[in-house]
PDB file of C-alpha atoms in Angstrom:
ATOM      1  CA  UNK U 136      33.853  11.132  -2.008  1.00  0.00           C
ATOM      2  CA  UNK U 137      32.680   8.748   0.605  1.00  0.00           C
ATOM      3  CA  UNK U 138      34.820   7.740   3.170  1.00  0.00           C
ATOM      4  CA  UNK U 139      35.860   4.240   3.504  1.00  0.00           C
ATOM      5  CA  UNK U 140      37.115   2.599   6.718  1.00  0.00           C
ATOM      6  CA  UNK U 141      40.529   1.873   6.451  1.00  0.00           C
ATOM      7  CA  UNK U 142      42.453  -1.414   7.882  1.00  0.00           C
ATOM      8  CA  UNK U 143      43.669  -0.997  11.149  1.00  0.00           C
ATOM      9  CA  UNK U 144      46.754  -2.371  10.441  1.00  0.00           C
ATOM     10  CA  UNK U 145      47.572   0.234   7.863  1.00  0.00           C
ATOM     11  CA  UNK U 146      47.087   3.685  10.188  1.00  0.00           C
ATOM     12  CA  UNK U 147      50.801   4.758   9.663  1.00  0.00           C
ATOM     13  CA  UNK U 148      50.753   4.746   6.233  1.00  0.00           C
ATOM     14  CA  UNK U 149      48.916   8.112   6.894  1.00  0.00           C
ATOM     15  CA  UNK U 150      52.291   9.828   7.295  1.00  0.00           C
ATOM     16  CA  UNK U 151      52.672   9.755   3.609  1.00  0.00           C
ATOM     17  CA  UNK U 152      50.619  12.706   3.746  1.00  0.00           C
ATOM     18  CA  UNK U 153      51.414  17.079   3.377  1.00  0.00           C
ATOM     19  CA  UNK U 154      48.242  17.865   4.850  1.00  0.00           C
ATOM     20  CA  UNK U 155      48.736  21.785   3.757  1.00  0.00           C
ATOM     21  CA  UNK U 156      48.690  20.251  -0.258  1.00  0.00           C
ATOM     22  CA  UNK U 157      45.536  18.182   0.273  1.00  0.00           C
ATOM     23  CA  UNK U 158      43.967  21.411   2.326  1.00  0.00           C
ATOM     24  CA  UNK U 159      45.256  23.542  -0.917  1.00  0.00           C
ATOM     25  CA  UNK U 160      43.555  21.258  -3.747  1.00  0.00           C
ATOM     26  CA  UNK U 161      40.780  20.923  -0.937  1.00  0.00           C
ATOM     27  CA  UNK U 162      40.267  24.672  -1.454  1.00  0.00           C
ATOM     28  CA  UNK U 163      39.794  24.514  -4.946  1.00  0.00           C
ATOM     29  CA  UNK U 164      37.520  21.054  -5.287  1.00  0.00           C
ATOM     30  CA  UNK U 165      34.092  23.198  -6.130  1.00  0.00           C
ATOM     31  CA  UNK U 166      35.968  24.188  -9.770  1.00  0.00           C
ATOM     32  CA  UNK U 167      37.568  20.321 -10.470  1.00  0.00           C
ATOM     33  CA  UNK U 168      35.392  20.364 -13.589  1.00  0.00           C
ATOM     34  CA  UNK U 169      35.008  24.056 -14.834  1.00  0.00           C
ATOM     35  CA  UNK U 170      37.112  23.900 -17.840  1.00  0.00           C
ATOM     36  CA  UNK U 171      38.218  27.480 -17.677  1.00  0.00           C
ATOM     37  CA  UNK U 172      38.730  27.559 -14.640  1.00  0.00           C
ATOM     38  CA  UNK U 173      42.168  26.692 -12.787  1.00  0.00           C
ATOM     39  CA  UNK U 174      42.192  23.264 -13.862  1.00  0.00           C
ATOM     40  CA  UNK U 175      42.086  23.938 -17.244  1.00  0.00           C
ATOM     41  CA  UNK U 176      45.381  22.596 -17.900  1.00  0.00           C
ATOM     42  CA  UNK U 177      44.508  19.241 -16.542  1.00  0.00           C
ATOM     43  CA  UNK U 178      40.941  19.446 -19.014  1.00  0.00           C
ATOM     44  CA  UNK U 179      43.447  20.166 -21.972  1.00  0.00           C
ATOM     45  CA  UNK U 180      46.092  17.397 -21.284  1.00  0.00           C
ATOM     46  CA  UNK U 181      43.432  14.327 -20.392  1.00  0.00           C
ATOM     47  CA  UNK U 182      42.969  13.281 -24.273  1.00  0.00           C
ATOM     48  CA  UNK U 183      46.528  12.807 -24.616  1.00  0.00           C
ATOM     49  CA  UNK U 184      46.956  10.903 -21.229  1.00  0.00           C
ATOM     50  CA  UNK U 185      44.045   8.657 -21.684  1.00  0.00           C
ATOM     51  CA  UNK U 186      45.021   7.881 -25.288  1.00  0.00           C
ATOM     52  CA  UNK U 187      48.626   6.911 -24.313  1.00  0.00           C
ATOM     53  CA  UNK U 188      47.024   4.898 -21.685  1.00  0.00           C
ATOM     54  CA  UNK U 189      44.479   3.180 -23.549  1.00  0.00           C
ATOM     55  CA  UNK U 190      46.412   2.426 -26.319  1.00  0.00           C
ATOM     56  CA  UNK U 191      48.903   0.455 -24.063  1.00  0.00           C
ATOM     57  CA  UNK U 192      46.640  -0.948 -21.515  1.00  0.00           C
ATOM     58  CA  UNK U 193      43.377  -1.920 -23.573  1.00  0.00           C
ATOM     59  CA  UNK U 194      40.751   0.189 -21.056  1.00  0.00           C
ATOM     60  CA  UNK U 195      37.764  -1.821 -22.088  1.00  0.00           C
ATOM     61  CA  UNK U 196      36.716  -4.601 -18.983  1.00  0.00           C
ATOM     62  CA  UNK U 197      40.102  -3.346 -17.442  1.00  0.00           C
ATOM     63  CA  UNK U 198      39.924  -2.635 -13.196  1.00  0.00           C
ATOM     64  CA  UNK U 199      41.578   0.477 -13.090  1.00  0.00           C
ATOM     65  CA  UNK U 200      42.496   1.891  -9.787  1.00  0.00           C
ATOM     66  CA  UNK U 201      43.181   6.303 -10.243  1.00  0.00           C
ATOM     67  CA  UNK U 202      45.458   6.703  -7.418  1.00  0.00           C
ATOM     68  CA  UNK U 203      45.002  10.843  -6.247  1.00  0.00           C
ATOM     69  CA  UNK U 204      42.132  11.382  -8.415  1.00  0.00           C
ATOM     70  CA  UNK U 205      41.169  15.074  -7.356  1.00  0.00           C
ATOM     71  CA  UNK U 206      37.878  15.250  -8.853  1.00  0.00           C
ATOM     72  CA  UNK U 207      37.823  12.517 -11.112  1.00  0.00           C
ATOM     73  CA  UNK U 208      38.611  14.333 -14.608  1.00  0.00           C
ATOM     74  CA  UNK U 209      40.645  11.092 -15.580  1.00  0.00           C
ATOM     75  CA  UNK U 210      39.029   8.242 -13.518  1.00  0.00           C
ATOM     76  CA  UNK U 211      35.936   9.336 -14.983  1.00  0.00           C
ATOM     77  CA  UNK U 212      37.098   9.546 -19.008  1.00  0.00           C
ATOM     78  CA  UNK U 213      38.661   6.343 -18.789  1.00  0.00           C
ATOM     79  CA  UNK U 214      35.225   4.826 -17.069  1.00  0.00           C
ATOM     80  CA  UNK U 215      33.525   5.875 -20.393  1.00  0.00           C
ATOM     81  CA  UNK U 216      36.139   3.797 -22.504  1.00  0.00           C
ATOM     82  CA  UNK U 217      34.727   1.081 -20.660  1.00  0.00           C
ATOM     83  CA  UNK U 218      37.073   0.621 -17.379  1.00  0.00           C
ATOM     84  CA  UNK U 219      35.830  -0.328 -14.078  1.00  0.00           C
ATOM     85  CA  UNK U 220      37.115   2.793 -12.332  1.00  0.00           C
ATOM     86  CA  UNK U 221      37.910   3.384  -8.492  1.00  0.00           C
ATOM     87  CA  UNK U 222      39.197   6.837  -8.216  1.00  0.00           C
ATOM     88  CA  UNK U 223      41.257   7.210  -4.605  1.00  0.00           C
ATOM     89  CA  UNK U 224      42.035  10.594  -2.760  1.00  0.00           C
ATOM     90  CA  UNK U 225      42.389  11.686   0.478  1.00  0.00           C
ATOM     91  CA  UNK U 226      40.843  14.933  -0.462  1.00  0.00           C
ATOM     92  CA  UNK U 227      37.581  15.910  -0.664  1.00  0.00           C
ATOM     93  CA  UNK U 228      36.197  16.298  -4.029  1.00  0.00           C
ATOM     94  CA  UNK U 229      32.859  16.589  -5.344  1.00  0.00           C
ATOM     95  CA  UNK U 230      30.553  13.734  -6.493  1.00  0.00           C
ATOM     96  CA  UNK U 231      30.027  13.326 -10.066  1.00  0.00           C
ATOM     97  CA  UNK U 232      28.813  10.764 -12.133  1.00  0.00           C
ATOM     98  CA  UNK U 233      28.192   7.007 -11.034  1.00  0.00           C
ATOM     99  CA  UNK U 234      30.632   4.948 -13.209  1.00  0.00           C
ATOM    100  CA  UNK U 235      33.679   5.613 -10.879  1.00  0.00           C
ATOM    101  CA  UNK U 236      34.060   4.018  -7.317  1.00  0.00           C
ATOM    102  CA  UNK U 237      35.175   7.394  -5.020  1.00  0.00           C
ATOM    103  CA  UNK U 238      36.667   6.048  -1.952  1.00  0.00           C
ATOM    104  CA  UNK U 239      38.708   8.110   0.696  1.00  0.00           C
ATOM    105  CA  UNK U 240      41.645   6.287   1.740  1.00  0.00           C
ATOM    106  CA  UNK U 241      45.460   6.379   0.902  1.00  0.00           C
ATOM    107  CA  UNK U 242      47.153   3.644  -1.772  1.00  0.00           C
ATOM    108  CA  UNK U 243      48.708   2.403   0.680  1.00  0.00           C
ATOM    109  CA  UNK U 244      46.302   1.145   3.077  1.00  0.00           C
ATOM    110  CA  UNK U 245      44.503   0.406  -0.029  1.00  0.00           C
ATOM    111  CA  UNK U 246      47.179  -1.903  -1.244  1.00  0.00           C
ATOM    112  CA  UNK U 247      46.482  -3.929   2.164  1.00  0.00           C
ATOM    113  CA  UNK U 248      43.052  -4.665   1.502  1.00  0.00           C
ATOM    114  CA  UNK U 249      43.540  -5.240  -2.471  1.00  0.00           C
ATOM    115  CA  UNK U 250      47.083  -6.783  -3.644  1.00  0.00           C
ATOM    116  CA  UNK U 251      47.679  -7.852  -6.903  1.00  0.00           C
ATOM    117  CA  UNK U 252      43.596  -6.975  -7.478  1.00  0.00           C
ATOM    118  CA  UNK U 253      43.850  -4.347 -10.432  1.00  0.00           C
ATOM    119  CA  UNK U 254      44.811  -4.775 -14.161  1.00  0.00           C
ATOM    120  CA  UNK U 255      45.857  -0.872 -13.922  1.00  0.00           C
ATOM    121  CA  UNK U 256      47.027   1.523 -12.004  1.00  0.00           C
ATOM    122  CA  UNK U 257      47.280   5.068 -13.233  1.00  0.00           C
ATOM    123  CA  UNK U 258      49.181   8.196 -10.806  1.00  0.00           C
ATOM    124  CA  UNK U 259      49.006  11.418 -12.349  1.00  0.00           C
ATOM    125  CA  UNK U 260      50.331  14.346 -11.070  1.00  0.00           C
ATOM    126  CA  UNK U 261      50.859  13.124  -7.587  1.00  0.00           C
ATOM    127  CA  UNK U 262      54.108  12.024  -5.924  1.00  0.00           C
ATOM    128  CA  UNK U 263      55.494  15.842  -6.499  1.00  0.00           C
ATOM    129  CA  UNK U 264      53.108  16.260  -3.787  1.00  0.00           C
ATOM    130  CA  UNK U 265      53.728  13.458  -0.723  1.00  0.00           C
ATOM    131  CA  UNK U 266      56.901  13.129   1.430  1.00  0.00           C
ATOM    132  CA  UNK U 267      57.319  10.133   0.622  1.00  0.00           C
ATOM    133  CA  UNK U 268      56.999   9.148  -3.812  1.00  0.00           C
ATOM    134  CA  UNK U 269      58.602   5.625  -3.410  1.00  0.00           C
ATOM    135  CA  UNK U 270      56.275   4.424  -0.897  1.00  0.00           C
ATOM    136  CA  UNK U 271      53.720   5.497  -3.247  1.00  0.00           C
ATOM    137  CA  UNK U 272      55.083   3.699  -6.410  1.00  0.00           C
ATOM    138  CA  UNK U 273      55.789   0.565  -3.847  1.00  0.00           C
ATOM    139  CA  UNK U 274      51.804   0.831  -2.993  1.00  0.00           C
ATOM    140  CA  UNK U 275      51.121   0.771  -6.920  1.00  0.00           C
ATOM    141  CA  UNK U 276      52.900  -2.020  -7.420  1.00  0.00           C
ATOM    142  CA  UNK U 277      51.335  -4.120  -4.710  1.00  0.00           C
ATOM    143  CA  UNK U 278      48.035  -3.208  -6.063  1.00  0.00           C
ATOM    144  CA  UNK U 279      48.594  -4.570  -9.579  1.00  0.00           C
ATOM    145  CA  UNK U 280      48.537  -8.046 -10.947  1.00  0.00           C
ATOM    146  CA  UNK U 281      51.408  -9.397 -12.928  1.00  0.00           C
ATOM    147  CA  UNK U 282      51.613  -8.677 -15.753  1.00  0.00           C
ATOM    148  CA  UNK U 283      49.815  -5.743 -15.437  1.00  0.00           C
ATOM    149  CA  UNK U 284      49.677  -1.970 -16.169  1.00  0.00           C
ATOM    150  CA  UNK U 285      51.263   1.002 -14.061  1.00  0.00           C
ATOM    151  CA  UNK U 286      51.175   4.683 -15.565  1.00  0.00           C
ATOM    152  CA  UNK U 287      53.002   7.943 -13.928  1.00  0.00           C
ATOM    153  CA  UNK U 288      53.374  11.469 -14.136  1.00  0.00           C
ATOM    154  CA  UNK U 289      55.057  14.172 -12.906  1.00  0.00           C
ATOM    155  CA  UNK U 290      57.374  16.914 -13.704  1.00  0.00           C
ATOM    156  CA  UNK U 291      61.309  16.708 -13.878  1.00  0.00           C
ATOM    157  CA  UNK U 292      63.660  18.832 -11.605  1.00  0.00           C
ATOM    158  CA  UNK U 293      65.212  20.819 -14.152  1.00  0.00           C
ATOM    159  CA  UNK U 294      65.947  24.066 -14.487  1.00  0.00           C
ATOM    160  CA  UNK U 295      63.878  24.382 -18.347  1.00  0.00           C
ATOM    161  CA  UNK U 296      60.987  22.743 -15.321  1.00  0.00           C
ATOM    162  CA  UNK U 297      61.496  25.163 -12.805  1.00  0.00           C
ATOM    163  CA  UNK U 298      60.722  28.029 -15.424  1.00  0.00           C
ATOM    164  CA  UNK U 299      57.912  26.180 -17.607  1.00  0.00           C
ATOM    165  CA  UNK U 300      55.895  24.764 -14.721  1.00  0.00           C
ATOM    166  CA  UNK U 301      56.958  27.144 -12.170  1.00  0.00           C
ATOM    167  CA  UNK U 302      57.662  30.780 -13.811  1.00  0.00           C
ATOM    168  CA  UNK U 303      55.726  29.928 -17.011  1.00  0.00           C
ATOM    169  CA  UNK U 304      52.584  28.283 -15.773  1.00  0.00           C
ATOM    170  CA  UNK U 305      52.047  30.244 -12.556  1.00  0.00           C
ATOM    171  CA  UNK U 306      53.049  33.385 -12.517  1.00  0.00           C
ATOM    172  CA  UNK U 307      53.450  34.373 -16.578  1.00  0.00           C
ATOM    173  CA  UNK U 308      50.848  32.677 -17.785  1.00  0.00           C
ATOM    174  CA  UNK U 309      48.752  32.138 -15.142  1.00  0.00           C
ATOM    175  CA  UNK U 310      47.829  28.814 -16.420  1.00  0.00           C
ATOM    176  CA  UNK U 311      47.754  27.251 -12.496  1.00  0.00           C
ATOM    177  CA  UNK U 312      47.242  28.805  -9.203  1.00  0.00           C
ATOM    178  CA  UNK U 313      50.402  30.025  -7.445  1.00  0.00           C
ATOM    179  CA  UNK U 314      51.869  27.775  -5.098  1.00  0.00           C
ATOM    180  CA  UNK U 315      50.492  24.350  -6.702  1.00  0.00           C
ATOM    181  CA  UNK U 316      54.279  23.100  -7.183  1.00  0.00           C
ATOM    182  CA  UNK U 317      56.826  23.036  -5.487  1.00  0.00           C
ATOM    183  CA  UNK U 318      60.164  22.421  -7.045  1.00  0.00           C
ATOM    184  CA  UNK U 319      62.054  20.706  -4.774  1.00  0.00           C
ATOM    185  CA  UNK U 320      59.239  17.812  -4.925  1.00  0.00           C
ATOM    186  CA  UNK U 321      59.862  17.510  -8.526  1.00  0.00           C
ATOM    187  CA  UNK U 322      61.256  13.909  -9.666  1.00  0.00           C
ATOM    188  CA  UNK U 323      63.837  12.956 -12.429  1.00  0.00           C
ATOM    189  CA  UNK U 324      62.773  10.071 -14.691  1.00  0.00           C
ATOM    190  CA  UNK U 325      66.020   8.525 -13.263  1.00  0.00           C
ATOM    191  CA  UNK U 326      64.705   8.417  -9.807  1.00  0.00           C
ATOM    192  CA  UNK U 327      61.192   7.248 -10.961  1.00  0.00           C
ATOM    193  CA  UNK U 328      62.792   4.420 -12.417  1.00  0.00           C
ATOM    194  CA  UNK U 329      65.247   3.316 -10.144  1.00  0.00           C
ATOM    195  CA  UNK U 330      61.844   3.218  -7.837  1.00  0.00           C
ATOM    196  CA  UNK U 331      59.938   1.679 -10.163  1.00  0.00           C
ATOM    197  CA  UNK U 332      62.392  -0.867 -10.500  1.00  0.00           C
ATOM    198  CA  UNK U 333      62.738  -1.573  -7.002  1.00  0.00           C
ATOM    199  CA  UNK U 334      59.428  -1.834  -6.664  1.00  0.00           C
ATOM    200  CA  UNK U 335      59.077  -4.758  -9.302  1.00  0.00           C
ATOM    201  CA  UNK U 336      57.994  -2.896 -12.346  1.00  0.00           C
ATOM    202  CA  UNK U 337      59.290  -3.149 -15.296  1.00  0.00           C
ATOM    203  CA  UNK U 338      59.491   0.350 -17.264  1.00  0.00           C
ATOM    204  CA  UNK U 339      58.485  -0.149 -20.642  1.00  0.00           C
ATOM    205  CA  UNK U 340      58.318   3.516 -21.992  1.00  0.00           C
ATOM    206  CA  UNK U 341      58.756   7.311 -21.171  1.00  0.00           C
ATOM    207  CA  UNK U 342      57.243  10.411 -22.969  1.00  0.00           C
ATOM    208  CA  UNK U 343      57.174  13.962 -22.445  1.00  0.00           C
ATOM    209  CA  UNK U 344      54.530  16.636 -22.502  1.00  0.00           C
ATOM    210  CA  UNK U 345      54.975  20.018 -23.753  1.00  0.00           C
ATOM    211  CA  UNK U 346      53.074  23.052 -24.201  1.00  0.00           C
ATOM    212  CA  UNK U 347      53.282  25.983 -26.640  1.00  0.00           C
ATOM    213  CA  UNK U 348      52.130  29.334 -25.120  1.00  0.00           C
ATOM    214  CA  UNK U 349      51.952  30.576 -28.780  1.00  0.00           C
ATOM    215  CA  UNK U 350      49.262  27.755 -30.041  1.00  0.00           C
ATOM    216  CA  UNK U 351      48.838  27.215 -26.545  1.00  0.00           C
ATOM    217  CA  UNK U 352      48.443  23.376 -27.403  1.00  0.00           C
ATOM    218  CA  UNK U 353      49.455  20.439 -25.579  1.00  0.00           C
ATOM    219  CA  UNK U 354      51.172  17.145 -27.125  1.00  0.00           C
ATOM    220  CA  UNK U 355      52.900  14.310 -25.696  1.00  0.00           C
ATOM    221  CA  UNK U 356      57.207  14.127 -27.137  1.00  0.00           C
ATOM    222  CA  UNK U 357      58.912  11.299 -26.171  1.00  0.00           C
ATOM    223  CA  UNK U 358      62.379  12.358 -26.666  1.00  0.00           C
ATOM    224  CA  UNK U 359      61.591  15.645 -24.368  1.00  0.00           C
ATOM    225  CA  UNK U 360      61.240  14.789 -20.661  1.00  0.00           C
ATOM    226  CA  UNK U 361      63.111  17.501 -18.988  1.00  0.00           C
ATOM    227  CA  UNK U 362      59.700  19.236 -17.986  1.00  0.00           C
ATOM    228  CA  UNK U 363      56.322  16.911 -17.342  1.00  0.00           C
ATOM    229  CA  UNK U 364      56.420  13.675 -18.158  1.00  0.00           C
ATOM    230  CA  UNK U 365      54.441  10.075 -18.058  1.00  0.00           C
ATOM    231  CA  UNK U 366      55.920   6.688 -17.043  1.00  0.00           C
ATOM    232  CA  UNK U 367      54.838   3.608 -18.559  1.00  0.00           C
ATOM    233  CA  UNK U 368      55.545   0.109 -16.486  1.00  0.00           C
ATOM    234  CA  UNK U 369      54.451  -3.596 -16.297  1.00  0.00           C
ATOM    235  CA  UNK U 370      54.601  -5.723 -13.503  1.00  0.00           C
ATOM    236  CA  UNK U 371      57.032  -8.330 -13.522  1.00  0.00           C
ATOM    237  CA  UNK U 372      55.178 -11.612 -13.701  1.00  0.00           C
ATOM    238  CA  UNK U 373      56.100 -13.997 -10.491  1.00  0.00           C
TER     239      UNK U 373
END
């Protein structure tokens, strides 16, 4: 990713930051896109995500902004349905293709320079790992134009969580590297919403994602949410 110079105005927002989990994703940018590798789970569960999103937000012609894109396995899927894709990170990631803008600079600063710019706005897999989630979703929703789209995900602080994502996925299964979650970062749906809704978006749909280590398939369930789950809002028109 290239940097990009940042407003002056916006310097604090760089608090929003856990510069030991961008140093630990940092660590492991060379292997983004080896699909056996330990971001396999993230090659396995990208169908599903960007058919729930472009079923709901209509990719095609859409600006979609990818806030904490890692190395681009979404921003760059979603660019091939036809979206015109900038993929934000303050990690360093390597360069790929050329149909997705890489810029390094945090949503919020980037909600300075662009309010109310994109027709979507998709998060995955990132607020577990800031300080701060809210000013996050708050950055999202500045970015967005009414009306428009706004897709999250995380995983729910539960105790089924704690032993799927946690127990399950890193040290059973081995699916992620140990030490990529931490579960006291994890969010309830509850809290994503009140957020959300504080924020001025309008939540228009949950849905969970589950995995079974005997098939050891993905697919999205919307009554389950009690381990990783998406977020589907709108923006409330002014």
């Amino acid at each position: 990713m290239q940097a990009t110079p940042q407003d002056s105005t916006a310097g604090h927002y760089q608090d929003n930051v856990d510069a030991a989990e961008v140093a630990k994703f940092e660590a492991l940018a060379s292997r983004w896109w080896d699909p056996q590798g330990e971001f396999k789970p993230l090659h396995e569960i990208n169908p599903l995500r960007l058919d729930f999103i472009d079923a709901r937000a209509g990719l095609a012609g859409k600006k979609v902004l990818d806030v904490g894109c890692g190395g681009g396995i979404l921003s760059e899927s979603m660019a091939k349905r036809g979206a015109k894709v900038t993929g934000i990170d303050l990690g360093e990631a390597p360069e790929r293709g050329v149909e997705v803008d890489y810029q390094h600079i945090s949503v919020e600063a980037m909600a300075v320079q662009k309010p109310g710019f994109y027709d979507a706005i998709t998060c995955m897999e990132m607020l577990e790992h800031v300080p701060d989630p809210a000013s996050v979703i708050r950055a999202c929703s500045a970015l967005v134009r009414p009306g428009g789209y706004v897709f999250f995900s995380t995983l729910n602080r539960t105790a089924k969580s704690y032993a799927f994502a946690i127990l399950g996925a890193e040290y059973v299964l081995r699916l992620l590297p140990r030490g990529t979650h931490n579960y006291a970062k994890f969010i309830r749906p509850s809290e994503m919403a009140a957020w959300s809704r504080d924020s001025g978006l309008e939540v228009r749909e949950q849905t969970g994602l589950t995995y079974n280590p005997l098939t050891r398939h993905y697919r999205l369930v919307g009554h389950d949410v009690s381990v990783n789950y998406m977020m589907y809002c709108r923006k409330v028109s002014d």
